[in-house]
Coordinates of N, CA and C in Angstrom, one line a residue:
Chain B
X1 N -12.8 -17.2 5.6 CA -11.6 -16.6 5.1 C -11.6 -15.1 5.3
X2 N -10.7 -14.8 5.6 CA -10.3 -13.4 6.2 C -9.2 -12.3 4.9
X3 N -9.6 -11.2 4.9 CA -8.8 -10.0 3.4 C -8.5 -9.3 4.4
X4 N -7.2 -9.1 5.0 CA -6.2 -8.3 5.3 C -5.3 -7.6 5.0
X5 N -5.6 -6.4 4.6 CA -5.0 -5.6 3.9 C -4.2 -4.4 5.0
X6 N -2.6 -4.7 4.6 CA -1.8 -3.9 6.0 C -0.5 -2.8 5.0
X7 N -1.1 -1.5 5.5 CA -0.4 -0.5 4.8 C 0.9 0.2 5.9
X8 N 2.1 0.2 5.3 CA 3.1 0.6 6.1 C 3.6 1.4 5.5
X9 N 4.2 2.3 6.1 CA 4.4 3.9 5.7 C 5.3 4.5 6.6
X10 N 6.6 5.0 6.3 CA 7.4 5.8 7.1 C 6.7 6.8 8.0
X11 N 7.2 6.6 9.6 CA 6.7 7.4 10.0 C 6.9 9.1 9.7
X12 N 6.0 9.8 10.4 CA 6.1 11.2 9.5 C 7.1 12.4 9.7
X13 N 8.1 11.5 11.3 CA 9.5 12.4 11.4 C 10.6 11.7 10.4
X14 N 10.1 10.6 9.4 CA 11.2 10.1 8.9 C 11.3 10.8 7.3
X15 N 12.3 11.3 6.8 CA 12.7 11.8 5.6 C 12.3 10.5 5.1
X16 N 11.9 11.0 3.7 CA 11.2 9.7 2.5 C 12.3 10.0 1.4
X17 N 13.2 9.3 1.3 CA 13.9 9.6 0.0 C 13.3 9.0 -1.2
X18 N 13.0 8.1 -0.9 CA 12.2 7.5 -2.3 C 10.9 8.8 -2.7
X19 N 10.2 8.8 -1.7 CA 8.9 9.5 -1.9 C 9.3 11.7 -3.1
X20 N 10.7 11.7 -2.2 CA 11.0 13.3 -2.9 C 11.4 13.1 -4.3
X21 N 12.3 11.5 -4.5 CA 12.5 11.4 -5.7 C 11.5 11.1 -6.8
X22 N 10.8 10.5 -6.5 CA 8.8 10.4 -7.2 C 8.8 12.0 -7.3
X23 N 8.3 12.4 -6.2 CA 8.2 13.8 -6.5 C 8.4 14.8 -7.4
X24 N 10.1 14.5 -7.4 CA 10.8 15.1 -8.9 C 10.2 15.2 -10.2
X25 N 10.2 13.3 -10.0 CA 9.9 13.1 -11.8 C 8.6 13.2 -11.7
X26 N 7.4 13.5 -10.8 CA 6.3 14.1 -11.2 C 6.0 15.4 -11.6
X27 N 7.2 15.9 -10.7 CA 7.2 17.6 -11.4 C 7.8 17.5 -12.9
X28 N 8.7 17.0 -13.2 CA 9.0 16.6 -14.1 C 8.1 16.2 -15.4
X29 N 7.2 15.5 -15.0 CA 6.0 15.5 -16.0 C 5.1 16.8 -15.8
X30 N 5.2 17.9 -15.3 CA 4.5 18.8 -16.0 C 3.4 18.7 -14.2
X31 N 3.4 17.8 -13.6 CA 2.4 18.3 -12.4 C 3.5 18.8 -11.0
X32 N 3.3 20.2 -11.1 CA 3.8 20.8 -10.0 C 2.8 21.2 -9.1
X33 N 1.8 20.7 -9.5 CA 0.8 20.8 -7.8 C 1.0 19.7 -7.0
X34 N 1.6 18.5 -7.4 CA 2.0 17.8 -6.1 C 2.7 18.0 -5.1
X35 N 2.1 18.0 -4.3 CA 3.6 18.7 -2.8 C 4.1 17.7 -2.4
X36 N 3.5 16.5 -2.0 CA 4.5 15.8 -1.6 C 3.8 13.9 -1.7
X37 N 4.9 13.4 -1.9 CA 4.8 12.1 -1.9 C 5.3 11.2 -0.8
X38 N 4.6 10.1 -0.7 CA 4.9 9.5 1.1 C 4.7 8.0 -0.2
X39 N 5.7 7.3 0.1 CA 5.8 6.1 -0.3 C 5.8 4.4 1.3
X40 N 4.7 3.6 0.7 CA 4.9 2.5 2.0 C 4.9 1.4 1.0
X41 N 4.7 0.2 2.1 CA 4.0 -0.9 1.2 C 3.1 -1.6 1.5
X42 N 2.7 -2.4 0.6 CA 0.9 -2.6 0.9 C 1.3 -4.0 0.7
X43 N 0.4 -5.3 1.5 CA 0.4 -6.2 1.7 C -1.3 -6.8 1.9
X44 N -1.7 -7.6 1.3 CA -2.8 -8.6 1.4 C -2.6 -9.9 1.9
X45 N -3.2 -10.0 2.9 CA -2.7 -11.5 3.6 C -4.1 -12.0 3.7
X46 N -4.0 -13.2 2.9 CA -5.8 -14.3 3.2 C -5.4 -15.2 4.1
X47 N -6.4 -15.1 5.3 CA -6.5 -16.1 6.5 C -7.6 -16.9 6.8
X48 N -6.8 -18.4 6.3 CA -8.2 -19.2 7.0 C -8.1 -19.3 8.0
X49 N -9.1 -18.7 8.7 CA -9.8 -18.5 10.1 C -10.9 -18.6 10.5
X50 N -11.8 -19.4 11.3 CA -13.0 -19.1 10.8 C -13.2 -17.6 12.5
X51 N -12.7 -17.2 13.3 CA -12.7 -16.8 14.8 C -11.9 -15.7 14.4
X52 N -13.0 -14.7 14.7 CA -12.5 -13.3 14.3 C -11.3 -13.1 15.5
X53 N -11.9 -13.9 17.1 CA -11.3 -13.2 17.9 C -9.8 -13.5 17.7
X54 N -9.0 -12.3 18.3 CA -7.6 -13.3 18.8 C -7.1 -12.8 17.4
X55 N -7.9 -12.2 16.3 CA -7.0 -12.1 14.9 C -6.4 -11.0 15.0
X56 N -6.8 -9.8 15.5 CA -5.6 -9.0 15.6 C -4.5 -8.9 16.3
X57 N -4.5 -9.5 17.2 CA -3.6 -10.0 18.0 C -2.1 -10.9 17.4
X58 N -2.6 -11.5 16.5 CA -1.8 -12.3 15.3 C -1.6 -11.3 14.5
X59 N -2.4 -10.7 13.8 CA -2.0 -9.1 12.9 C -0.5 -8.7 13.2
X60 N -1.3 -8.1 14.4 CA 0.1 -7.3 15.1 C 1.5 -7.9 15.3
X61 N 1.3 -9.3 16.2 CA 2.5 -9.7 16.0 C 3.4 -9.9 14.5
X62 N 2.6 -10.2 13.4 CA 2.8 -10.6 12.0 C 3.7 -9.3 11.5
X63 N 2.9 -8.1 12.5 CA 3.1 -7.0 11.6 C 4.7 -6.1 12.1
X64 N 4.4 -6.3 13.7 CA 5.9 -6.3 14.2 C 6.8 -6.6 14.0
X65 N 6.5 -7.9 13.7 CA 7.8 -8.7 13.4 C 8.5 -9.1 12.3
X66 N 7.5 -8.4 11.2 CA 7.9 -9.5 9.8 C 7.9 -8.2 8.7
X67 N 6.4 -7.7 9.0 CA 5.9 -6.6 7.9 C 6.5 -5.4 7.6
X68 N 6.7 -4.7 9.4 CA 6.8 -3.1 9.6 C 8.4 -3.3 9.8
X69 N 9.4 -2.4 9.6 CA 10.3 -2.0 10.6 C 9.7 -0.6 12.0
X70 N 9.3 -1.2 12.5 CA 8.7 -0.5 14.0 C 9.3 0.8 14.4
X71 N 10.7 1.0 13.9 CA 11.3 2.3 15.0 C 11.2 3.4 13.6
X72 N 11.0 3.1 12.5 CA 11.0 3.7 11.2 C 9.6 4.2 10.7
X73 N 8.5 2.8 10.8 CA 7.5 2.6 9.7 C 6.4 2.2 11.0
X74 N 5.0 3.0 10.3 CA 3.9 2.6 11.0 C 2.9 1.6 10.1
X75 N 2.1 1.2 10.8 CA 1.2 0.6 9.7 C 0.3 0.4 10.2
X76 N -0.9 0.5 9.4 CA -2.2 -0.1 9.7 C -3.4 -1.1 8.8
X77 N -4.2 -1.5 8.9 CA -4.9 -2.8 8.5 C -6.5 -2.6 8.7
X78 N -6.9 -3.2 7.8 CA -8.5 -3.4 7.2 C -8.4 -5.0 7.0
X79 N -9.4 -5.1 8.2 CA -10.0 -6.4 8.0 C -11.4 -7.1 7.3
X80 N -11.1 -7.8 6.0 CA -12.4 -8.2 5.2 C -12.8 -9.3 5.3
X81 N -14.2 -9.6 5.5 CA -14.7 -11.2 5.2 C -14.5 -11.1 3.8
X82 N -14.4 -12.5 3.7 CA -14.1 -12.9 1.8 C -15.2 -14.5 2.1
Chain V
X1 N -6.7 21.2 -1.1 CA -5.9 19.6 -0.5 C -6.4 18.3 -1.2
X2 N -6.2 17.4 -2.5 CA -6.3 16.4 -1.9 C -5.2 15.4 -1.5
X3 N -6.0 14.5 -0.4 CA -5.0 13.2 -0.4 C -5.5 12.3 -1.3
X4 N -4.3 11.7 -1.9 CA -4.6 10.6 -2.9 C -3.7 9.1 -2.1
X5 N -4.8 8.4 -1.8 CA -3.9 6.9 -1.4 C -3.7 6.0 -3.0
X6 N -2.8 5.5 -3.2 CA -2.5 4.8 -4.2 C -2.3 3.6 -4.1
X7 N -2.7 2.4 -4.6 CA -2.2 1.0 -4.2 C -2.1 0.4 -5.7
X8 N -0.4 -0.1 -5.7 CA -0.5 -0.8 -6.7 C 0.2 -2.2 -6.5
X9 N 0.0 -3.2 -7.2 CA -0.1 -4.7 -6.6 C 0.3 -5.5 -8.1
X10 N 1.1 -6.3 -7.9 CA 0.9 -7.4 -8.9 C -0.3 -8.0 -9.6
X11 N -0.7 -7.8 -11.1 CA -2.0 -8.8 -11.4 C -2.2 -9.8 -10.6
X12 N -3.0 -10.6 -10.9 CA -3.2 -12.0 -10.3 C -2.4 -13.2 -10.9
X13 N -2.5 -12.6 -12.3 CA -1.6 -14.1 -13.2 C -0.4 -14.0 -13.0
X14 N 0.0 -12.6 -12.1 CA 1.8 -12.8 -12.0 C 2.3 -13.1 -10.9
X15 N 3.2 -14.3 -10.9 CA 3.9 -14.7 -9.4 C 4.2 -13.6 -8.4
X16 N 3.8 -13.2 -7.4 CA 4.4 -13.4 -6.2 C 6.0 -13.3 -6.0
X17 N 7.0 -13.4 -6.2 CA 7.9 -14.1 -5.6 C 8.6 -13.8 -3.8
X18 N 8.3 -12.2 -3.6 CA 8.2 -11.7 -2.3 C 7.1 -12.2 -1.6
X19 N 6.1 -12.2 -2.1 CA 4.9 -12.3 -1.5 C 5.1 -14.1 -0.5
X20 N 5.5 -14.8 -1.6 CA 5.6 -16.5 -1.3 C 6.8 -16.4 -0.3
X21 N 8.0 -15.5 -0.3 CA 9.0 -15.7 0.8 C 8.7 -15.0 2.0
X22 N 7.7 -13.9 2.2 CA 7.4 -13.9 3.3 C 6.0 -14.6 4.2
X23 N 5.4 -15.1 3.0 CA 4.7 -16.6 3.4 C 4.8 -17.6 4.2
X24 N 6.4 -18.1 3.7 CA 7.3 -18.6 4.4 C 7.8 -18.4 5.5
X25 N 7.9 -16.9 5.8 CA 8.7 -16.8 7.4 C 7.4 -16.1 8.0
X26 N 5.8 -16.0 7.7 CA 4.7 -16.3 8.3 C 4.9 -17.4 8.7
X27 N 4.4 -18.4 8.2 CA 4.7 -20.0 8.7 C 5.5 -20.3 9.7
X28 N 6.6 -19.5 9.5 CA 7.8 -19.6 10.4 C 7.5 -19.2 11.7
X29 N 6.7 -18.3 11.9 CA 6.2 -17.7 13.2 C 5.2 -18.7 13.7
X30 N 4.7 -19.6 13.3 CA 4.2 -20.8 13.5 C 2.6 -20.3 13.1
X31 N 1.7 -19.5 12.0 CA 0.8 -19.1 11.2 C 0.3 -20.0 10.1
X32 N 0.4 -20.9 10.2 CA 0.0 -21.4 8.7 C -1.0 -21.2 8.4
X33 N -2.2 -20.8 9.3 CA -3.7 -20.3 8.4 C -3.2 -18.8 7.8
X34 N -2.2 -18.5 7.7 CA -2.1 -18.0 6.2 C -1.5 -18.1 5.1
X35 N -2.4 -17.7 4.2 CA -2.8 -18.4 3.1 C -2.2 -18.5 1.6
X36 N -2.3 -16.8 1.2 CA -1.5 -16.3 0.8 C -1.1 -15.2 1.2
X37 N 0.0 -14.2 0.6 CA 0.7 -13.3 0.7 C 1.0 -12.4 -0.3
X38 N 0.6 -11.3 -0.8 CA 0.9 -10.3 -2.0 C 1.7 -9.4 -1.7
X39 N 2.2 -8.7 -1.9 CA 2.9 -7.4 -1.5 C 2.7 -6.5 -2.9
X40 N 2.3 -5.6 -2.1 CA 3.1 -4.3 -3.3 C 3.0 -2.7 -2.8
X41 N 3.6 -1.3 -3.7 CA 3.3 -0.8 -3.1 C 2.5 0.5 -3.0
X42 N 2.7 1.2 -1.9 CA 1.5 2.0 -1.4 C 2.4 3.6 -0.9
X43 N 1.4 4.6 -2.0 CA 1.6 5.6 -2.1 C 0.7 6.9 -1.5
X44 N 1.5 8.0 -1.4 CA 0.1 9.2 -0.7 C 0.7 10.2 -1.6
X45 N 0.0 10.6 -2.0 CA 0.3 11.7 -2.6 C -0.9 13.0 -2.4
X46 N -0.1 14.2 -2.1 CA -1.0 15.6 -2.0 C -0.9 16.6 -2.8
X47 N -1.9 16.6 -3.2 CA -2.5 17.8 -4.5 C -2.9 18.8 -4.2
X48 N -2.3 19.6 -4.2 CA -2.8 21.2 -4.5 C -3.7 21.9 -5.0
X49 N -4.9 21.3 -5.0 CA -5.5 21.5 -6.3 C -6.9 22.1 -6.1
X50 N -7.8 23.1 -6.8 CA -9.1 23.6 -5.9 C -9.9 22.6 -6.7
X51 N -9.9 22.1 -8.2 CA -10.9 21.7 -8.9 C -10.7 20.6 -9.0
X52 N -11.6 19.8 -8.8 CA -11.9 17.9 -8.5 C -11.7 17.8 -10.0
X53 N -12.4 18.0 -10.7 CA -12.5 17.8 -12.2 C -11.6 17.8 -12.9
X54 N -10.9 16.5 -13.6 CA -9.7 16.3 -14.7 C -8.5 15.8 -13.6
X55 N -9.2 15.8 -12.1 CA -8.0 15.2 -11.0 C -7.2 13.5 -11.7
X56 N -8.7 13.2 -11.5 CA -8.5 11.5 -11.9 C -7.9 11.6 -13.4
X57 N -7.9 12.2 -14.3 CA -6.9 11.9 -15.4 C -5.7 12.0 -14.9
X58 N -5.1 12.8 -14.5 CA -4.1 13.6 -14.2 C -3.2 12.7 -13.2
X59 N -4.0 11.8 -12.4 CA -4.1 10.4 -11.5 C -3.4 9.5 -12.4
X60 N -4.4 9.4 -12.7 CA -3.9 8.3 -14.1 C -2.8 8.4 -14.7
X61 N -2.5 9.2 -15.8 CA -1.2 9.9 -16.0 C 0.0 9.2 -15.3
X62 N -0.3 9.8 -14.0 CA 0.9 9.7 -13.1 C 1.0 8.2 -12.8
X63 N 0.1 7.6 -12.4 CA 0.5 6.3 -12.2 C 0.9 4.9 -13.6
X64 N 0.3 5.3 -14.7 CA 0.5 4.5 -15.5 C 1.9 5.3 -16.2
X65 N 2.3 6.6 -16.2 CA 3.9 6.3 -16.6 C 4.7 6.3 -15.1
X66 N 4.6 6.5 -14.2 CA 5.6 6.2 -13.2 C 5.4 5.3 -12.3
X67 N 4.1 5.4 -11.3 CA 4.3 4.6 -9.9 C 3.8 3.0 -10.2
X68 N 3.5 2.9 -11.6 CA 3.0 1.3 -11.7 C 3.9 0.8 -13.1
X69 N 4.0 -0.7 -13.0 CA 4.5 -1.1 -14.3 C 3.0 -1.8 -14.9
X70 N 2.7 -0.7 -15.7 CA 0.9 -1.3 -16.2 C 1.4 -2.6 -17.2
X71 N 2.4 -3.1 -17.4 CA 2.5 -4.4 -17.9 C 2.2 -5.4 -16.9
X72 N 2.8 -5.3 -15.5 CA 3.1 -6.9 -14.5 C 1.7 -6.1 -13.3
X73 N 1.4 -4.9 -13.5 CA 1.2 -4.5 -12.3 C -0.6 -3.6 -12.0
X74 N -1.6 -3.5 -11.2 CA -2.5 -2.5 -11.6 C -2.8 -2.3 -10.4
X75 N -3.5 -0.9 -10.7 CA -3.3 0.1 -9.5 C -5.0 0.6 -9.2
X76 N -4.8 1.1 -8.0 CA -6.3 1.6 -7.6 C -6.3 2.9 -6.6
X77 N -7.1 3.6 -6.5 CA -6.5 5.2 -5.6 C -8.0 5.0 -5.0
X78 N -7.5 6.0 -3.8 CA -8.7 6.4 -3.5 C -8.3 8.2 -3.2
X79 N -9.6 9.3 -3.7 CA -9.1 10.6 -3.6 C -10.2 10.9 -1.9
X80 N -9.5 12.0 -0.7 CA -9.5 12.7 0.2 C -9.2 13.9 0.0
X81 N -10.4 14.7 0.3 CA -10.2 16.1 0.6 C -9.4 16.3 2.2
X82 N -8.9 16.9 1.8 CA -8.1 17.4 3.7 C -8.1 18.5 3.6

């Protein structure tokens, strides 16, 4: 079994509206050393597989096509034996 | 500088319900070795800060009143000097 862990995150010419509004209410609590916030989202996917090869290859398409919006958001992945 | 990665995720005892619908249109891509599916999400945040020490409180703080619902939800960071 395979821990796939795939982090997607606005690329970094993309304005983060969510991320400046965190930001606020962090200043807001009193921490104004935060400069900036980048918000994505994070996904765990368990694969029974026992054949490492060929798995990123499925990653990727999984991740193009389902996970990431591609022209927006990048993403990348840590693969774990479990 | 630091970078702070943030991951926060549903417990275990709490359903899914995103997680299981994109499960679903996994499958749909013709995937069924996988297995399950969690989602949740994933933060960066950058600190301004010279002294390490009292960081991780201050972490804390931030994530248990804002970026997590510490009732359904729990979170894990990892801190980067840049």
């Amino acid at each position: 079994m395979f821990l796939v862990k795939v982090y997607v995150s606005y690329k970094e010419s993309i304005l983060d509206p969510q991320g400046e509004a965190i930001k606020k209410a962090i200043h807001g609590m009193g921490y104004n050393m935060v400069e900036e916030v980048r918000m994505g989202k994070y996904f765990e996917l368990r694969i029974a597989e026992n054949d490492r090869a060929g798995l990123e290859e499925k990653i990727d398409d999984i991740c193009d096509k389902l996970l990431a919006n591609v022209t927006m958001e990048s993403y990348r992945y840590e693969i774990e034996v479990e």
